[in-house]
Tab-separated table of C-alpha atoms and ligand atoms in Angstrom:
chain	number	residue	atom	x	y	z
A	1	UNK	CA	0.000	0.000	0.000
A	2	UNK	CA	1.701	3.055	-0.975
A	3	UNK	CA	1.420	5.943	1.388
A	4	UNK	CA	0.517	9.384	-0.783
A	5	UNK	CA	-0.698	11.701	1.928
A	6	UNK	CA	0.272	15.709	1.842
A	7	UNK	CA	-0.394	15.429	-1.735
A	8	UNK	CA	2.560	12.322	-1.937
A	9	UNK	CA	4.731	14.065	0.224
A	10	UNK	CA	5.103	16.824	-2.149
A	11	UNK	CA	5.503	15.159	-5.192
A	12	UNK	CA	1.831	15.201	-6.682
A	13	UNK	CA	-0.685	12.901	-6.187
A	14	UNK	CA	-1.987	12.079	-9.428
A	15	UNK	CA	1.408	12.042	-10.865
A	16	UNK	CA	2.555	9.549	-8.004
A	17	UNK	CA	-0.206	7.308	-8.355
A	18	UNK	CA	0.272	6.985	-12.282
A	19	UNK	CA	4.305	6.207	-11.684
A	20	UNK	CA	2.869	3.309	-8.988
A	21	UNK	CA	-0.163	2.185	-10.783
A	22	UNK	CA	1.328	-1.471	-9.783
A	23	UNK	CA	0.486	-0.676	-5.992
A	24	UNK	CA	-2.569	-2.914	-4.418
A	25	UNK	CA	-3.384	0.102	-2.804
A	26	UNK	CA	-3.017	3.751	-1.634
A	27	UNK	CA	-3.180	5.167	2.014
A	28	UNK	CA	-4.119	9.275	2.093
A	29	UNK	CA	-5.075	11.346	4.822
A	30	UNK	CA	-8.260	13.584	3.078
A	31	UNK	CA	-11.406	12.204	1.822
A	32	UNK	CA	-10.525	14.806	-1.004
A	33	UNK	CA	-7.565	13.156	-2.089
A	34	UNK	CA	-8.804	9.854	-1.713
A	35	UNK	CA	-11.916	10.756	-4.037
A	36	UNK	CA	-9.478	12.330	-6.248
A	37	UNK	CA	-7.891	9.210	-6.820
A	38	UNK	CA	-11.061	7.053	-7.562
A	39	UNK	CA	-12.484	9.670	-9.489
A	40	UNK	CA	-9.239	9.365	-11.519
A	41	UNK	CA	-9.874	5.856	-12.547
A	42	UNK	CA	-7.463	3.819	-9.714
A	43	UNK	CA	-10.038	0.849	-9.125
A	44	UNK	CA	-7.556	-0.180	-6.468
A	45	UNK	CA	-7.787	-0.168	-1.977
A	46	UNK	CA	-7.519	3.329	-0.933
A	47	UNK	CA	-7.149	4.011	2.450
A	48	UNK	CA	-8.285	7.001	4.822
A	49	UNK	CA	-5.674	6.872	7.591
A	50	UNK	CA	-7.360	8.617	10.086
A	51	UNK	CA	-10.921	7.217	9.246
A	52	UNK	CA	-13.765	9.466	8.779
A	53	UNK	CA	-15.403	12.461	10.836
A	54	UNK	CA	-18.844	13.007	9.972
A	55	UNK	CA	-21.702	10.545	8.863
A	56	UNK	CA	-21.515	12.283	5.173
A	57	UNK	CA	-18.244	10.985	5.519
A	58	UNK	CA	-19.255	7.796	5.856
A	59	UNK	CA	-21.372	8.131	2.838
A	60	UNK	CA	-18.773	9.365	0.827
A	61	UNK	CA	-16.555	6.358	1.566
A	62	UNK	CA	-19.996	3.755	0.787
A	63	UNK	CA	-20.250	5.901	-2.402
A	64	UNK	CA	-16.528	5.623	-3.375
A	65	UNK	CA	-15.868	1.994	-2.131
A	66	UNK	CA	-12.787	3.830	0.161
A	67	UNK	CA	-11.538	1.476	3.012
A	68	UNK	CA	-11.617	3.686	5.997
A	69	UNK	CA	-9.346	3.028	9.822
A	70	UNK	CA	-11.398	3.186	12.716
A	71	UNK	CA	-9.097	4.672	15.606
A	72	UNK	CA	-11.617	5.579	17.964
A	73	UNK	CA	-15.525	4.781	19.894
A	74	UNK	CA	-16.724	8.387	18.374
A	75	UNK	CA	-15.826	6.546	15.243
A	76	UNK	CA	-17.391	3.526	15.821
A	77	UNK	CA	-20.646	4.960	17.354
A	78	UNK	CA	-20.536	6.565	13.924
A	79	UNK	CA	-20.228	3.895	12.013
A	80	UNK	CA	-22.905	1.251	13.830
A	81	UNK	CA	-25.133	3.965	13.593
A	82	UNK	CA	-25.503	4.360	10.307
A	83	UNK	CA	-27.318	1.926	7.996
A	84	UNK	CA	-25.832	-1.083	6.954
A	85	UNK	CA	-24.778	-0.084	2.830
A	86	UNK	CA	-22.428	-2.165	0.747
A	87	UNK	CA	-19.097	-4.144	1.921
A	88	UNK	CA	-17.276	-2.042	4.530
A	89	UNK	CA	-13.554	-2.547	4.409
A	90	UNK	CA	-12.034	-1.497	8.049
A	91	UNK	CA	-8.667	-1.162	8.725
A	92	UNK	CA	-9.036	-1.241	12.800
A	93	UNK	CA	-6.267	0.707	14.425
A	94	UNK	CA	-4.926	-0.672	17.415
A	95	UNK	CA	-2.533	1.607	19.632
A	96	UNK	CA	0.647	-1.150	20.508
A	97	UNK	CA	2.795	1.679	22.369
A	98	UNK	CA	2.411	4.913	20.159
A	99	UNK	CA	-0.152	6.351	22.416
A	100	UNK	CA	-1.323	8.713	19.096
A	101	UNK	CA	-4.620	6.614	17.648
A	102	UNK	CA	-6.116	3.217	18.185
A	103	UNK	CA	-8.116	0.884	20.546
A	104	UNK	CA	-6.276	-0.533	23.383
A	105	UNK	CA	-4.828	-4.058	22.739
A	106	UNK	CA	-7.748	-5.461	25.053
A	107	UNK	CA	-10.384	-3.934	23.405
A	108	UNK	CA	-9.859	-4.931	20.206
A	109	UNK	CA	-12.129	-8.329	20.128
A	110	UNK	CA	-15.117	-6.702	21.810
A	111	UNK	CA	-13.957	-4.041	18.843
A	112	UNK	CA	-14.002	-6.966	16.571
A	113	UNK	CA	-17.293	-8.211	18.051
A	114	UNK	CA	-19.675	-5.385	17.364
A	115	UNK	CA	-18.226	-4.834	13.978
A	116	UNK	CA	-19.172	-7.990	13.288
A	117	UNK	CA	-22.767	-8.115	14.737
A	118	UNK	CA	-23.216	-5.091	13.149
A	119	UNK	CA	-22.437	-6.265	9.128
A	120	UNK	CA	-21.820	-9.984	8.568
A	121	UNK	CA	-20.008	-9.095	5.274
A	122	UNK	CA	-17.697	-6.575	6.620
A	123	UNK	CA	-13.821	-7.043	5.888
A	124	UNK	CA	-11.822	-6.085	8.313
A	125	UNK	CA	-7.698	-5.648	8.926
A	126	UNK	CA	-5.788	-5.477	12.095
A	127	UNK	CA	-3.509	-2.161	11.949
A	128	UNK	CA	-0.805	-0.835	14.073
A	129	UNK	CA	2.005	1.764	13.806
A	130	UNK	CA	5.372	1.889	15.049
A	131	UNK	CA	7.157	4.558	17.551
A	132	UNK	CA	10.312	3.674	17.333
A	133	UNK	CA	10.671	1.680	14.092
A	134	UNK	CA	13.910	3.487	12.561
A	135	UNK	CA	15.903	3.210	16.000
A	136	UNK	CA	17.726	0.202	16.292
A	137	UNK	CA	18.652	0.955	20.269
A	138	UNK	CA	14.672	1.222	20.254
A	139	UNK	CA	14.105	-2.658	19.263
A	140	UNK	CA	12.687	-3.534	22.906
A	141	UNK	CA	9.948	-0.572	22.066
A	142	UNK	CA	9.265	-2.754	17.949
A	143	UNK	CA	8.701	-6.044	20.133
A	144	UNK	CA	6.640	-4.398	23.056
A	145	UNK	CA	4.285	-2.928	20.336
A	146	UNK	CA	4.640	-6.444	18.340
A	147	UNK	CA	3.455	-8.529	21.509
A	148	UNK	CA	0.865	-6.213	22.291
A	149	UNK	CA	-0.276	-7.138	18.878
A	150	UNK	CA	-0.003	-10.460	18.907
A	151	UNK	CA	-1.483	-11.439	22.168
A	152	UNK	CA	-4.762	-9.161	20.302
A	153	UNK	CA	-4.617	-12.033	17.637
A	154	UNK	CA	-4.098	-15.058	19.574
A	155	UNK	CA	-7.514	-14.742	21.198
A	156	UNK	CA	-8.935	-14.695	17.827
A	157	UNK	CA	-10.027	-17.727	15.714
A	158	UNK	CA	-9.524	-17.760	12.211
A	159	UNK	CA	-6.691	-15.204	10.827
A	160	UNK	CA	-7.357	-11.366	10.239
A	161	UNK	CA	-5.222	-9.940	7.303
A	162	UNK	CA	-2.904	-7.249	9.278
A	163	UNK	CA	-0.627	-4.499	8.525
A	164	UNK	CA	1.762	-2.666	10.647
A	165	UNK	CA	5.115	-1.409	8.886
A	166	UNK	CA	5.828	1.675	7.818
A	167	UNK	CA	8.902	2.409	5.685
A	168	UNK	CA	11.676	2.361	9.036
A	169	UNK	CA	10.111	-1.322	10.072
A	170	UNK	CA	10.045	-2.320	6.283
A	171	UNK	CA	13.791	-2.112	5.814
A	172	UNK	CA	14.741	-2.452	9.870
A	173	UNK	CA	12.443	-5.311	11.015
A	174	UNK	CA	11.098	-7.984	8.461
A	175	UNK	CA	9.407	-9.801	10.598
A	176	UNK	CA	6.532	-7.343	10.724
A	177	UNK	CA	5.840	-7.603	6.984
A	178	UNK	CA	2.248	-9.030	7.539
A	179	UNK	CA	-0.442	-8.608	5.081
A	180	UNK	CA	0.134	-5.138	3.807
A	181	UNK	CA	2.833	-2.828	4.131
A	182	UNK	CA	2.660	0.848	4.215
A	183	UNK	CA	5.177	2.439	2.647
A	184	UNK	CA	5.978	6.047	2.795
A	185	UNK	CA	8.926	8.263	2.333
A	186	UNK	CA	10.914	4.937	0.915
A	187	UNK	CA	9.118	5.715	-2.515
A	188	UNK	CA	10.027	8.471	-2.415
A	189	UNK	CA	14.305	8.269	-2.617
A	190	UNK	CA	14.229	8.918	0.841
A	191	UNK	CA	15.656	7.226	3.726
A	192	UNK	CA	13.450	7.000	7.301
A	193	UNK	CA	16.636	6.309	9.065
A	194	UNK	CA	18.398	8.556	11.319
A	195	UNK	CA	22.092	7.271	10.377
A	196	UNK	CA	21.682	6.991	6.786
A	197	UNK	CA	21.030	8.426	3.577
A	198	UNK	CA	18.384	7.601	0.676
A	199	UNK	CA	21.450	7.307	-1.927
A	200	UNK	CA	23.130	4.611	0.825
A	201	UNK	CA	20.265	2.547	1.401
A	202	UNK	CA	20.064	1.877	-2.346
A	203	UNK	CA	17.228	4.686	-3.265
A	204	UNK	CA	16.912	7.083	-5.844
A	205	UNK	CA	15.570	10.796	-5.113
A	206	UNK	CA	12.729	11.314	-7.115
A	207	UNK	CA	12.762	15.014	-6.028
A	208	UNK	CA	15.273	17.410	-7.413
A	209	UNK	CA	14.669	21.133	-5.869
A	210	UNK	CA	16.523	23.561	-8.371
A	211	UNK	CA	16.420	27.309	-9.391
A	212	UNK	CA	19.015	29.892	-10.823
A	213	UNK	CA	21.183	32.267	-9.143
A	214	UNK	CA	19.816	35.834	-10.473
A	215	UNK	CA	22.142	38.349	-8.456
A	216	UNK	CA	25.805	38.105	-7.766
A	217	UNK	CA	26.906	40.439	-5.149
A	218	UNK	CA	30.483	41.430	-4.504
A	219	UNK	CA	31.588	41.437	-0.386
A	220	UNK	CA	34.149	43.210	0.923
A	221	UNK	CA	35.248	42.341	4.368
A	222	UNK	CA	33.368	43.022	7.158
A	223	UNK	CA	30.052	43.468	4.775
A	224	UNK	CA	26.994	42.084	6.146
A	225	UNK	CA	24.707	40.177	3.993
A	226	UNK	CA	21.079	39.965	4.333
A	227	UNK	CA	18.066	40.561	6.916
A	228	UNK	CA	19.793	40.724	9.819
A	229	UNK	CA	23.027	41.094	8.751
A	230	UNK	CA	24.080	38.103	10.603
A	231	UNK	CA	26.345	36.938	8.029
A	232	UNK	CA	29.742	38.928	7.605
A	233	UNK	CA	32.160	38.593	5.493
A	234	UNK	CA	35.727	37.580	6.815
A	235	UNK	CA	37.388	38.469	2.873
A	236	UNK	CA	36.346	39.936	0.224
A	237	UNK	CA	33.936	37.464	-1.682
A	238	UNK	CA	31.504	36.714	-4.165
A	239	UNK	CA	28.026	35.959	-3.283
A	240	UNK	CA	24.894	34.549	-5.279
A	241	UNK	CA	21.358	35.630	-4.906
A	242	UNK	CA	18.944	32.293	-6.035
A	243	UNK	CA	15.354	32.458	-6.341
A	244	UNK	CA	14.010	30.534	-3.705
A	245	UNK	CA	12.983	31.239	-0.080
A	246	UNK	CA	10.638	29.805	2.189
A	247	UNK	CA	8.068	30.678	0.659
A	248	UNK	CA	8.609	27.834	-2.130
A	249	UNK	CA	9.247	25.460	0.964
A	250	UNK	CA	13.405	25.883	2.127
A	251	UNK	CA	13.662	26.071	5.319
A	252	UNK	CA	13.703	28.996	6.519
A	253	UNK	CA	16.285	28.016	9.505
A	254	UNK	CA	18.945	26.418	7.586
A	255	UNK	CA	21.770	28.034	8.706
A	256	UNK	CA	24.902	29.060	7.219
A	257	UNK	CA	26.896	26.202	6.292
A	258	UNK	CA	23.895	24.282	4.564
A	259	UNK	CA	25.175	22.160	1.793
A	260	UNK	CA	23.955	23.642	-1.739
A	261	UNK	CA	24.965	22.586	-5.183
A	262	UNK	CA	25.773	25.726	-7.946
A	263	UNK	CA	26.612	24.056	-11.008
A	264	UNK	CA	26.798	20.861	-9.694
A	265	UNK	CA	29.607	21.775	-7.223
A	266	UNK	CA	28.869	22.067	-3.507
A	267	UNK	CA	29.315	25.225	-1.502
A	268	UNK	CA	26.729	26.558	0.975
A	269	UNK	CA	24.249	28.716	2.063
A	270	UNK	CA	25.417	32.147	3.931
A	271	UNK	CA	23.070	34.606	5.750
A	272	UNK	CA	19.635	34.581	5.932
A	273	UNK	CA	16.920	32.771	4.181
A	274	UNK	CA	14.281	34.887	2.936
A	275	UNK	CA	10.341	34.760	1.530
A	276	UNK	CA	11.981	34.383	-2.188
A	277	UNK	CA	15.337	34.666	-2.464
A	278	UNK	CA	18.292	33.013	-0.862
A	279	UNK	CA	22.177	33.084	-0.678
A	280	UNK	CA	25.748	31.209	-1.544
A	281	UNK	CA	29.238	31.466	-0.945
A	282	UNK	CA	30.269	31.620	-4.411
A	283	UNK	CA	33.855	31.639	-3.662
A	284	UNK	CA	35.888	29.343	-5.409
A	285	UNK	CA	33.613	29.179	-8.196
A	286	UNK	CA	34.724	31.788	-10.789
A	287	UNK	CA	32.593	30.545	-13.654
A	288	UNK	CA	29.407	30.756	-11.326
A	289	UNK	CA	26.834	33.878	-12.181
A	290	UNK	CA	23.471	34.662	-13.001
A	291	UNK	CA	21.412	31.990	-14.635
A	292	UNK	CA	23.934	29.476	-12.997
A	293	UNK	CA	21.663	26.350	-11.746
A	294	UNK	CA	21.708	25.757	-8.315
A	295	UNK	CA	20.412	22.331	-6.649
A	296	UNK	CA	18.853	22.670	-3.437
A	297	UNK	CA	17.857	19.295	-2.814
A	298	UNK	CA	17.935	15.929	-4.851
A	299	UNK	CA	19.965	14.905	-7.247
A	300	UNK	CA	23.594	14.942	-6.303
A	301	UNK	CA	22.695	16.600	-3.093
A	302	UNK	CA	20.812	14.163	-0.344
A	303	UNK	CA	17.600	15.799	1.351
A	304	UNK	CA	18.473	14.275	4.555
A	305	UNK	CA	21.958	16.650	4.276
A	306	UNK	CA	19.941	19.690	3.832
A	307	UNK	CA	17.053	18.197	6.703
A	308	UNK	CA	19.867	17.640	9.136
A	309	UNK	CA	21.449	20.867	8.988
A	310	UNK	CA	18.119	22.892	9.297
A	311	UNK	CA	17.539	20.204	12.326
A	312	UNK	CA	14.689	18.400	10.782
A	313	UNK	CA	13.666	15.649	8.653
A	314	UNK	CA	13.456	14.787	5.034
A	315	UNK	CA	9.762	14.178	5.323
A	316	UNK	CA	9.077	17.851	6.627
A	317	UNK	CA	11.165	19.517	3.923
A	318	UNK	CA	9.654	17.293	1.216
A	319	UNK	CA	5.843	18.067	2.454
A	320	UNK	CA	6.463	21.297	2.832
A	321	UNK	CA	7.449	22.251	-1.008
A	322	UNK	CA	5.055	25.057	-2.236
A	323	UNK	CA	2.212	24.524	-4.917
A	324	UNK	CA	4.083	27.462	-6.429
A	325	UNK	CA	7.223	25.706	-7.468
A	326	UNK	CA	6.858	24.564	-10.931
A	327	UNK	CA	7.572	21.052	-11.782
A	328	UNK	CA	9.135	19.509	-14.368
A	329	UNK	CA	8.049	15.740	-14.175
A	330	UNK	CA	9.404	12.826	-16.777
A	331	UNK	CA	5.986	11.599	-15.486
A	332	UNK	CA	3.100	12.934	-17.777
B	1	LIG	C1	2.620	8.203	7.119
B	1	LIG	C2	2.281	6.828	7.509
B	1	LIG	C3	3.012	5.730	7.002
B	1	LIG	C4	4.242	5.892	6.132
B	1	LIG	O1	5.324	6.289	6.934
B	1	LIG	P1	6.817	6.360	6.318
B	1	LIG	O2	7.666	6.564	7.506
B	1	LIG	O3	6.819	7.530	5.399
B	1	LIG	O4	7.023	5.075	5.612
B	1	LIG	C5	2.598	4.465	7.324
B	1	LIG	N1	1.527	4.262	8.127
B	1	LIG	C6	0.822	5.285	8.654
B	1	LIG	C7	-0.330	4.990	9.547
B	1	LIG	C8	1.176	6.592	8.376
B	1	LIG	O5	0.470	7.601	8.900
């Protein structure tokens, strides 16, 4: 089941979904984006991962044949409530250790139970997620949540179809494959692991944040650079202006010393970053100016570099690019 929530973690949903047509399934977040997806003609599972809110909702997923989690009783009150319509497909969350969404291990069957009573031709699948999944010192926390899980299923007769990894327990801990997994920022090129990198796990970024330096400024030592000024030159040097801020989804606390590609050779980012426009150390490379392309991200330049110098993740910076940075996709 691939995982294309915040619009496939900034990649485009439609334009994800066509490159992974193969996929059983899909796992969003919005009942938009899920009907966006069957309205598009993908006749496979999608999945709402945090179930439904309302009973139009609930009509919407009949309507759209959407599988839907149930996390919580509001939910299920919901949900037996409403009049029996089709073949529901519930993914039943059960909270192992996360302490985010779910039933409690022992009230899943009673869960189970009324589910049950309610529709005799529901389907149902046992669902979990991970803490701790991409910390190997964390591996007592994976089997906790696993025997939680397990003792839910041994009371059970028959098998349920489950699902429980996410991208971290994917490549980290095989033996919580299951039924389905759920795959995120893996399918992406990008690696859910603390200690390494997409590119040394074997992945491929499929995200490649670029733009053009449009300025060159000259420094003379001592100049300051920027809003602020917090960045001052220590020599005289040369300094490009590129066209993107935070506003198109960098960070806007990188600091200086972020890794950034010009040309395809790596200097970094001094002063500043602002709504549109930020700025390199172009020293060193002479043949550097305006309409030089820089690389921001992707391609030659890890995300989890640039996430780990502005102290966050590759998921945030990814999720966070703006709707109004154009893309180029060798996807149609
Ligand atoms: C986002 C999400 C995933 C995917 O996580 P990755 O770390 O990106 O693989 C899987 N399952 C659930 C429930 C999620 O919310």
């Amino acid at each position: 089941m691939a995982v294309v929530k915040a619009d496939a973690y900034g990649h485009g949903l439609l334009r994800v979904a066509r490159a992974l047509d193969a996929v059983d399934g899909f796992a969003v977040l919005e009942l938009e984006a899920a009907i966006q997806l069957r309205e598009a003609g993908f006749s496979q599972l999608i999945l709402l991962l945090e179930g439904f809110f309302s009973i139009e909702e609930i009509e919407a997923i009949n309507h759209y044949r959407l599988s839907t989690v149930i996390h919580c009783h509001e939910q299920l009150s919901m949900l037996l409530a409403h009049k029996k319509t089709g073949k529901p497909d519930i993914f039943l969350k059960i909270n192992t250790g996360m302490n985010r969404l779910g039933f409690r291990p022992e009230e899943g069957n009673s869960v189970l139970n009324r589910l049950r009573q309610w529709h005799t031709d529901i389907s149902i699948t046992l669902m979990t997620h991970f803490a701790c999944a991409d910390d190997l010192l964390e591996a007592d926390h994976v089997d906790q949540q696993l025997g939680s899980f397990a003792r839910l299923e041994e009371k059970r007769e028959g098998c349920i179809p489950r699902t429980l990894a996410n991208s971290a327990a994917i490549l980290r801990y095989p033996g919580t494959h299951a039924d389905w997994v759920r795959p995120g920022i893996i399918l992406y090129g990008a690696s859910p692991l603390p200690d390494k990198t997409g590119i040394e796990l074997g992945l491929q970024p499929v995200m490649t944040l670029t733009s053009r330096i449009i300025a060159v400024q000259h420094l003379d030592f001592s100049d300051r650079l920027g809003y602020g000024g917090q960045f001052v030159a220590d020599q005289p040097m040369r300094v490009g202006v590129v066209a993107a801020g935070y506003a198109d989804g960098y960070p806007r606390h990188a600091p200086t010393g972020t890794p950034v590609l010009v040309n395809g050779r790596r200097t970094r980012l001094i002063g500043r970053v602002s709504m549109d426009m930020l700025t390199v150390d172009l020293s060193g490379i002479n043949e550097a100016g305006a309409g030089s392309l820089v690389t921001l991200w992707g391609e030659g330049l890890p995300v989890e570099e640039v996430a780990r110098s502005a102290q966050t993740i590759s998921y945030e910076l990814l999720a966070a690019l703006s709707p109004r940075v154009q893309t180029v996709s060798s996807i149609p």
